[in-house]
Short mmCIF file of C-alpha atoms and ligand atoms in Angstrom, two decimals:
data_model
loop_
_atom_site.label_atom_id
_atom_site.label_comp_id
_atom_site.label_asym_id
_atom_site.label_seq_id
_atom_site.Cartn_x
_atom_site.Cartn_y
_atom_site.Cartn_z
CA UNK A 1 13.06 7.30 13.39
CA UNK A 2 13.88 10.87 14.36
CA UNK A 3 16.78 12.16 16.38
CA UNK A 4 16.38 15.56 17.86
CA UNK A 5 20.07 16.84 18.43
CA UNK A 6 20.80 19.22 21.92
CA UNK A 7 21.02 22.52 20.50
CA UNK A 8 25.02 23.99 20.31
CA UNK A 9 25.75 20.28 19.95
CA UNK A 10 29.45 20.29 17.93
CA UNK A 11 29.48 19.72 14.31
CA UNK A 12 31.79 16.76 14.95
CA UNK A 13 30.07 14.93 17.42
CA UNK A 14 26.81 15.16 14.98
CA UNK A 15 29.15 13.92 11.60
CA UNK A 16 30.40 10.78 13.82
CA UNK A 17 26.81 10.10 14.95
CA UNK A 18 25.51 10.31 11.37
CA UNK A 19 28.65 8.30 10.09
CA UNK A 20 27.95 5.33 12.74
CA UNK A 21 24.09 5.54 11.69
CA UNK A 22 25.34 5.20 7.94
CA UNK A 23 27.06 2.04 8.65
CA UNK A 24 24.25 0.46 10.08
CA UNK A 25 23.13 0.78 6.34
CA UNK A 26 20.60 3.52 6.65
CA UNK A 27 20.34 6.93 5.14
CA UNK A 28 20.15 9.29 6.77
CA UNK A 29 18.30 12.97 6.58
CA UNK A 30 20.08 15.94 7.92
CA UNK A 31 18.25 18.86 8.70
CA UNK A 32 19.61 21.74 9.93
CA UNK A 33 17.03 24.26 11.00
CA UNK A 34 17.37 27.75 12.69
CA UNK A 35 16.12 26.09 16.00
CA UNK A 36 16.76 22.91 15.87
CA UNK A 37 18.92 20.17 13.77
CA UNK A 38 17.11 16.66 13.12
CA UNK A 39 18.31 13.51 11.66
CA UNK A 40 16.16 11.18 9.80
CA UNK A 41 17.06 7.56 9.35
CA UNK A 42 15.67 6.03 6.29
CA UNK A 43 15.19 2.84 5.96
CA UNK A 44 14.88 -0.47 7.92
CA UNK A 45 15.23 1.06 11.62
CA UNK A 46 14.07 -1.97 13.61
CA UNK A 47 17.28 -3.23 14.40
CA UNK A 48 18.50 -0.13 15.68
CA UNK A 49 19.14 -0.17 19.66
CA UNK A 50 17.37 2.94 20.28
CA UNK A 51 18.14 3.52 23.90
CA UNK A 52 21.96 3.19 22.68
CA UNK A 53 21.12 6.46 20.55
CA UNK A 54 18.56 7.95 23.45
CA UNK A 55 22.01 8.14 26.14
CA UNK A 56 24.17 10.04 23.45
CA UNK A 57 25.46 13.44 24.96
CA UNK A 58 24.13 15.30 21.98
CA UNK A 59 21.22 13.47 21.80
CA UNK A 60 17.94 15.43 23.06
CA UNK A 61 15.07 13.36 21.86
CA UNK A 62 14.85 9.81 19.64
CA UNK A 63 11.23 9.40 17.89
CA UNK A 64 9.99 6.33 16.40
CA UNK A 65 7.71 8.06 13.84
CA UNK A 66 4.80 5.78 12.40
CA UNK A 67 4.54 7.56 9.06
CA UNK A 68 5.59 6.32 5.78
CA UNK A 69 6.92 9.55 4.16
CA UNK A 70 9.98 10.51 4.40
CA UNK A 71 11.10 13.33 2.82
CA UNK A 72 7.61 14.82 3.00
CA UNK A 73 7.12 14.84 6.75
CA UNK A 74 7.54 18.01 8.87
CA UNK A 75 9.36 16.09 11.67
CA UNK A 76 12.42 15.67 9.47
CA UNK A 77 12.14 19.37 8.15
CA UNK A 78 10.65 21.46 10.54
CA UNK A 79 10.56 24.84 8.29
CA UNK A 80 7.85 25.05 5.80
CA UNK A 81 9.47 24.45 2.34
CA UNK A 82 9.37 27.48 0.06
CA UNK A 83 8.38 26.67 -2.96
CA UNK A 84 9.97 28.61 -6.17
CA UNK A 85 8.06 28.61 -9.35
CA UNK A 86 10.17 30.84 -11.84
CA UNK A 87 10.15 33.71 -9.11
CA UNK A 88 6.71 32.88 -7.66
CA UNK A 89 7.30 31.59 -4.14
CA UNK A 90 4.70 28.90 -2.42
CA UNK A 91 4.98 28.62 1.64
CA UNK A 92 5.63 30.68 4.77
CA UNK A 93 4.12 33.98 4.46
CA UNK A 94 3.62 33.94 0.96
CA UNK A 95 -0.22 33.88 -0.34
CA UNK A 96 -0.26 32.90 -3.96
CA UNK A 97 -3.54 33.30 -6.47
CA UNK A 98 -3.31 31.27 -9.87
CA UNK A 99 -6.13 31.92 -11.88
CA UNK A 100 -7.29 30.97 -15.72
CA UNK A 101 -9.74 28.79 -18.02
CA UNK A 102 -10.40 25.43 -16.95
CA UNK A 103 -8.98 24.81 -20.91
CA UNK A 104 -7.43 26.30 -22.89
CA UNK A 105 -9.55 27.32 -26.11
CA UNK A 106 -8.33 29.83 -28.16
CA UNK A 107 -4.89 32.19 -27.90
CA UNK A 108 -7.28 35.47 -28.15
CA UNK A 109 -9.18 33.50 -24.73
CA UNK A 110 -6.35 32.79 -22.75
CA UNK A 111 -4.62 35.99 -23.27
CA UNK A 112 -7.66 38.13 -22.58
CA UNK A 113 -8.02 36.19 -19.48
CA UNK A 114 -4.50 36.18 -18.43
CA UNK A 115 -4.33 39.93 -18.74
CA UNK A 116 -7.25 40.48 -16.82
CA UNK A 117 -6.53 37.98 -13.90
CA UNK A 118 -3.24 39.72 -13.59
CA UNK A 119 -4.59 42.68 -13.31
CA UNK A 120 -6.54 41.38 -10.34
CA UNK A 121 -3.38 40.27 -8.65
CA UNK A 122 -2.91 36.70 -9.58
CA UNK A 123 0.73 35.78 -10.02
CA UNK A 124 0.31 32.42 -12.44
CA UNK A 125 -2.11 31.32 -14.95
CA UNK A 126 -3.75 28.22 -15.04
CA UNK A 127 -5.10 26.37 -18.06
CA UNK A 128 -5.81 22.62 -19.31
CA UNK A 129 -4.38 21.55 -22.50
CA UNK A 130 -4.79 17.98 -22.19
CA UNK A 131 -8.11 17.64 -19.77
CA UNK A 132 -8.79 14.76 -18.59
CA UNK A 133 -12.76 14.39 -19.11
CA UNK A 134 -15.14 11.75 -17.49
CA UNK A 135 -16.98 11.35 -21.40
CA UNK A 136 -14.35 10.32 -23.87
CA UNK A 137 -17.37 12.51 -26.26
CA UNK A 138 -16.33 15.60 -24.33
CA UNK A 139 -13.88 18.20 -25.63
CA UNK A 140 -10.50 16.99 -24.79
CA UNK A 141 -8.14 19.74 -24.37
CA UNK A 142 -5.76 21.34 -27.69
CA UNK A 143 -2.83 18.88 -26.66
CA UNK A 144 0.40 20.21 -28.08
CA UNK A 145 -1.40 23.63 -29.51
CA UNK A 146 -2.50 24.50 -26.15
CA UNK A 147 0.77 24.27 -24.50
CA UNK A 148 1.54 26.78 -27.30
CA UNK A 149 -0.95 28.97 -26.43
CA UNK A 150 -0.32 28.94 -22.74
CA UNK A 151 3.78 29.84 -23.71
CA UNK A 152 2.49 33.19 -25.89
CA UNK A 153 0.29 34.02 -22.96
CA UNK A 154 3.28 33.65 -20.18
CA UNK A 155 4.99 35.64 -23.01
CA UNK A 156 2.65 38.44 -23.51
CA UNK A 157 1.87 38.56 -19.51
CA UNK A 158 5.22 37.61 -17.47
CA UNK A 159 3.08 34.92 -15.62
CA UNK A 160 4.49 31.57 -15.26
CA UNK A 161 1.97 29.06 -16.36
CA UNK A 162 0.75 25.66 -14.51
CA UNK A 163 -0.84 23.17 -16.54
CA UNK A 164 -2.02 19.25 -16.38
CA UNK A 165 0.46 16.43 -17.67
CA UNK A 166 -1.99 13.17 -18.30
CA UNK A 167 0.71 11.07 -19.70
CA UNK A 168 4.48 10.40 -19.87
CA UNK A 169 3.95 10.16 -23.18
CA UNK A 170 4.19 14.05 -23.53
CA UNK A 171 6.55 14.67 -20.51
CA UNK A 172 9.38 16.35 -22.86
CA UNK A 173 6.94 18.83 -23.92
CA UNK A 174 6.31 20.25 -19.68
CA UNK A 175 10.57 20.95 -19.62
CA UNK A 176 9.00 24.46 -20.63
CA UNK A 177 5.96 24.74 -18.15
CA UNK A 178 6.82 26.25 -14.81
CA UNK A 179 5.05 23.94 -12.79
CA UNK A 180 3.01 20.64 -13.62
CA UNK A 181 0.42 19.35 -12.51
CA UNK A 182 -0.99 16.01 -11.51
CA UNK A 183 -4.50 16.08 -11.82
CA UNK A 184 -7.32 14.32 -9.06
CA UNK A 185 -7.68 11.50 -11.11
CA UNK A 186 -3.50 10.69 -11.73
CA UNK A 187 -2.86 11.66 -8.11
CA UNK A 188 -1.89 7.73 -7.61
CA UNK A 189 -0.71 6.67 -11.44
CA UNK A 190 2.69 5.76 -9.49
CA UNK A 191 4.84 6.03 -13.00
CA UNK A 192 3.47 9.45 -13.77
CA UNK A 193 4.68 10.46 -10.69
CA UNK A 194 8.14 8.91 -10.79
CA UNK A 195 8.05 10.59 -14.07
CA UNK A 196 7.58 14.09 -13.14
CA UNK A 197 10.09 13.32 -9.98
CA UNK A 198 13.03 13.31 -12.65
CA UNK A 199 11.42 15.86 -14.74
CA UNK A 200 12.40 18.05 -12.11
CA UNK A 201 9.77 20.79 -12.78
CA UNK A 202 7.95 22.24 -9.83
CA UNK A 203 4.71 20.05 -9.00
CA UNK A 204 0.85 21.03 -8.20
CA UNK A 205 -0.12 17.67 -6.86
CA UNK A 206 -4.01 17.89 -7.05
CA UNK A 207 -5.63 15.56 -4.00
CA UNK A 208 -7.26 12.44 -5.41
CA UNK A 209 -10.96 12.13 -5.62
CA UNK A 210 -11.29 9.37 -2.90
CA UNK A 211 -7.84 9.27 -1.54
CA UNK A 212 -6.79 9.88 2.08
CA UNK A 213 -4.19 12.53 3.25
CA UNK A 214 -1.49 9.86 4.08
CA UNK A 215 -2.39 8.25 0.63
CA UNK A 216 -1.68 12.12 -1.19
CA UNK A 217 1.38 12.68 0.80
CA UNK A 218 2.68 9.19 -0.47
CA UNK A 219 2.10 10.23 -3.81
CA UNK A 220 4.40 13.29 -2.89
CA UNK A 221 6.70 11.16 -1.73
CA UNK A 222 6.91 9.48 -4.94
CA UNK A 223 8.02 12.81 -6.59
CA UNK A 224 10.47 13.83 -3.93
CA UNK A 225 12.40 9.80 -3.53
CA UNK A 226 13.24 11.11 -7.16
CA UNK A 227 14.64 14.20 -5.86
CA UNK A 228 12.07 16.80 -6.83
CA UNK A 229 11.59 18.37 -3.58
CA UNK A 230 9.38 21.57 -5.39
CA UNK A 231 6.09 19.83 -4.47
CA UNK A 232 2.94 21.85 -4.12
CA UNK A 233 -0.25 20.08 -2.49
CA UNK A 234 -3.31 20.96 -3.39
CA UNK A 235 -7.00 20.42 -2.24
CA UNK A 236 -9.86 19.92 -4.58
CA UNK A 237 -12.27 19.02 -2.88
CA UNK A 238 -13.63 14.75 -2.49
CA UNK A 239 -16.02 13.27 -2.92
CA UNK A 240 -18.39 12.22 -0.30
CA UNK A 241 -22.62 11.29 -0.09
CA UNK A 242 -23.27 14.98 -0.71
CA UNK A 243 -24.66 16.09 -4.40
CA UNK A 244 -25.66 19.48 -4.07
CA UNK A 245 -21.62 20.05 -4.37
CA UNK A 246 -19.58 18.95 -7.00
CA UNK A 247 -17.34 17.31 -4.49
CA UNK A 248 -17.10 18.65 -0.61
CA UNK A 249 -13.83 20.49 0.01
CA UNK A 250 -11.84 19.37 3.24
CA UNK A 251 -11.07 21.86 4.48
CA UNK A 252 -9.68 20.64 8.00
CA UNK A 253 -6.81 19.06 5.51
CA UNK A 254 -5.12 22.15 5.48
CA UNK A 255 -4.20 22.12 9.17
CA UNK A 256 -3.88 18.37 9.16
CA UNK A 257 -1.00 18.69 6.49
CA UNK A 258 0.20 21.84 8.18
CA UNK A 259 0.87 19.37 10.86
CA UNK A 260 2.23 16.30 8.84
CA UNK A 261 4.24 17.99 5.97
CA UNK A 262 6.11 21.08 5.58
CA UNK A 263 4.92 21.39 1.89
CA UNK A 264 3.25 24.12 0.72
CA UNK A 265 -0.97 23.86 0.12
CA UNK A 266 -3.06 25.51 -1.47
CA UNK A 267 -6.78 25.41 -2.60
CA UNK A 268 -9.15 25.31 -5.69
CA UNK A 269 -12.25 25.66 -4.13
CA UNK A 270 -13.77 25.51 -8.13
CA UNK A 271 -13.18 21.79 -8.63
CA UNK A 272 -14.21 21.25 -4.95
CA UNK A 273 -17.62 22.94 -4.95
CA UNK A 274 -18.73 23.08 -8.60
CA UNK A 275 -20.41 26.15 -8.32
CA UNK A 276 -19.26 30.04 -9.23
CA UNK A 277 -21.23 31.05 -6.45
CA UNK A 278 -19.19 29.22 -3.80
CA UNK A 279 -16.01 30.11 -4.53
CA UNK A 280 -15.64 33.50 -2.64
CA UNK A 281 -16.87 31.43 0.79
CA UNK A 282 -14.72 28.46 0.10
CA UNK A 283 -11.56 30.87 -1.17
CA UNK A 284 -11.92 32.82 2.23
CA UNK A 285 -12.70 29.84 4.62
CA UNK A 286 -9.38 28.22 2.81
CA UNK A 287 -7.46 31.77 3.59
CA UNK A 288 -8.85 30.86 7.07
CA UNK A 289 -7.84 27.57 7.51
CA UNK A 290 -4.20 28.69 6.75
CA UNK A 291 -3.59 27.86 3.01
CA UNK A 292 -0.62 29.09 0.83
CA UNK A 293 -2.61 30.30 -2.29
CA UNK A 294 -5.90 29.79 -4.20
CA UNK A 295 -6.29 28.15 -7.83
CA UNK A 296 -9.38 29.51 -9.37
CA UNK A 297 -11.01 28.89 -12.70
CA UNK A 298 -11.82 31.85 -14.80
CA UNK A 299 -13.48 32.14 -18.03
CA UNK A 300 -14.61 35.91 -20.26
CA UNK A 301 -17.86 33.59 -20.84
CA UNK A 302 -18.49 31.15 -18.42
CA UNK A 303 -22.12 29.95 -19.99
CA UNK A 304 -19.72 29.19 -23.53
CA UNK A 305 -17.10 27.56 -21.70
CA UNK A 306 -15.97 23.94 -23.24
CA UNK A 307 -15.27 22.71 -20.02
CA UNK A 308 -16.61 23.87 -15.98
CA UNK A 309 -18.34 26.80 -17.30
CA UNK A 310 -20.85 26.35 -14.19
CA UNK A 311 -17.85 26.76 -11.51
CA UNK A 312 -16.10 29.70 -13.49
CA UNK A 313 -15.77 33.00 -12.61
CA UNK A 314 -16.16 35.75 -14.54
CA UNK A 315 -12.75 38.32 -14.27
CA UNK A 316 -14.64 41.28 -12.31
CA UNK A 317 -15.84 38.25 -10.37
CA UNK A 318 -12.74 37.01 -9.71
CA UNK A 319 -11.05 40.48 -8.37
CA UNK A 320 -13.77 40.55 -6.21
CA UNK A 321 -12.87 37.72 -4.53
CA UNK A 322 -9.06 39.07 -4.45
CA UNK A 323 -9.87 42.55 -2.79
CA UNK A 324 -11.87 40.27 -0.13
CA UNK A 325 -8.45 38.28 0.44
CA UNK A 326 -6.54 41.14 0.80
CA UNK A 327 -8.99 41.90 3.69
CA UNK A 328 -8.35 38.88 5.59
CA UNK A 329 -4.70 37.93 4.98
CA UNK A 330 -2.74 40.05 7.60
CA UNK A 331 -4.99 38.04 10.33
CA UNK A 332 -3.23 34.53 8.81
CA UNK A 333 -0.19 36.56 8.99
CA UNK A 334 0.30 36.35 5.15
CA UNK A 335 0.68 38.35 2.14
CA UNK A 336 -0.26 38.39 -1.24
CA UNK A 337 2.74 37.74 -3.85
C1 LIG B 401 -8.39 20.98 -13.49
O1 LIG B 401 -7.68 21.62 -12.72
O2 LIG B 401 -8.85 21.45 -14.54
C2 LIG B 401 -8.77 19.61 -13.12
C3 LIG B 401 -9.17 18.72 -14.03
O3 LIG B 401 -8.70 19.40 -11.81
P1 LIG B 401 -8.86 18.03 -10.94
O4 LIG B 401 -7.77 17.13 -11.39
O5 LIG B 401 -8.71 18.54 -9.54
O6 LIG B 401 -10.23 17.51 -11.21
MN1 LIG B 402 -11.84 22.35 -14.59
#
């Protein structure tokens, strides 16, 4: 349940109203935008007389809200949430690129990469160290030696790495990443999520393969009840009846969650259509549809790539698609950085 308070309403009248929802026994959410202040009450509202609340002086609006998040829903925060990731800043009018190998291979490749991507303009590097691969005969990521690598490379380049946790097991090793991430096929392993929640690192919460956008913004939820509110949502692309795609990005999620959440989302239209040759369309219909930033995999020799070699872009490839953002940003009203 949402309370919309009158704007100019008196600080006092709003503690006493959120003191007498306390001792019903629910929390309760304060938000206190630069238009309007809300109150969420979490937990069990049904006993709550709601016309009681509804003839309150300071009381504007009172909305029974059917979703189950909480702190992820847009009703209860109204501004986007900026997200910080050691000085890069997801949400509002910022536009973010992260760009790198699928994997990590070698410290001379992920350098050489991250040099060349920044270059371009992107602002953090990506890179699996632990990949999570559908053949258990398939390389499986450098583990602990490619977290290494990705630390020289944030140390030789200034940019703040992201990189997939696949098990609690190695969750004291991420305190040093800038931002984790949950990969497509985690996005609903419930302890991993709890996990990362007290971690307290900055999230990139990949979409599941088959999972609805209420089911994703539960699994944000997850993170957040644990009070790690630096979530990052972002679409991959699902899969559907289509095979000439890897998977089919959806894109109409982006102003769905726009709608639902005020977490920042962004896009890797790699994962979602398989194909190098895709990923300038899909990067510029996602700038379209309103996303925070692009995640884009990027390899010096895509046809020798260990892992997505066919959906990797080549660096000069890759700034192409950057100068082509830059063309269509100021129409979203956003800017790069
Ligand atoms: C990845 O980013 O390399 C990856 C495995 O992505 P996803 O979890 O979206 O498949
Ligand atoms: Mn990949």
């Amino acid at each position: 349940m949402i309370v919309t308070v009158k704007q100019g309403s008196n600080p006092q009248q709003v503690k006493r109203l959120t003191d007498w929802i306390k001792s019903l026994g629910l929390d309760v959410h304060l938000s206190e935008g630069e238009k309007s202040t809300v109150i969420g009450l979490v937990g069990d509202t049904s006993k709550v007389d709601i016309d009681l609340i509804r003839s309150l002086d300071i009381v504007e609006a009172v909305t029974r809200i059917q979703e189950p998040y909480k702190n992820a829903n847009r009703k209860f925060h109204p501004e986007d949430s900026i997200v910080d990731v050691s000085g890069v800043k997801f949400g509002g009018k910022h536009f973010q690129m992260i760009a790198g190998p699928c994997s990590v291979e070698s410290e001379k490749q992920v350098i050489g990469i991250a040099e060349a991507v920044k270059a371009s303009g992107a602002t953090m590097l990506r890179g699996g160290a632990f990949k999570p691969r559908t053949s258990p005969y398939a390389f499986q990521g450098l583990g602990l030696k490619g977290l290494e690598i990705l630390k020289k490379a944030r140390e030789a380049t200034g940019l703040p790495i992201v990189t997939e946790l696949m098990s609690e097991r190695f969750i004291d090793a991420f305190a040093e990443v800038d931002m984790v991430q949950i990969g497509a096929r985690n996005m609903q392993n419930f302890d991993l999520l709890k996990a990362v929640g007290r971690l307290g690192r900055p999230v990139l919460l990949k979409r599941g393969l088959a999972n609805t956008i209420e089911e994703w913004l539960m699994s944000a939820e997850y993170i957040m009840s644990e009070g790690n509110m630096n979530v990052v949502l972002c679409e991959r692309g699902i899969r559907t009846f289509e095979p000439y795609t890897r998977n089919t990005l959806d894109l109409s999620a982006i102003p769905i969650l726009k709608e639902k959440t005020h977490l920042p989302v962004i896009v890797d239209p790699s994962h979602a259509s398989g194909l190098s040759r895709l990923v300038k369309p899909m990067s510029l219909a996602s700038v379209g549809a309103g996303a925070d930033g692009l995640i884009i995999e990027v390899h010096n020799d895509p046809p020798h790539a260990l892992c997505d070699g066919a959906q990797s872009l080549r660096p000069e490839q890759f700034d192409d698609v950057v100068r082509a953002i830059d063309v269509m940003l100021p129409l979203v009203n956003k800017e790069r950085g």
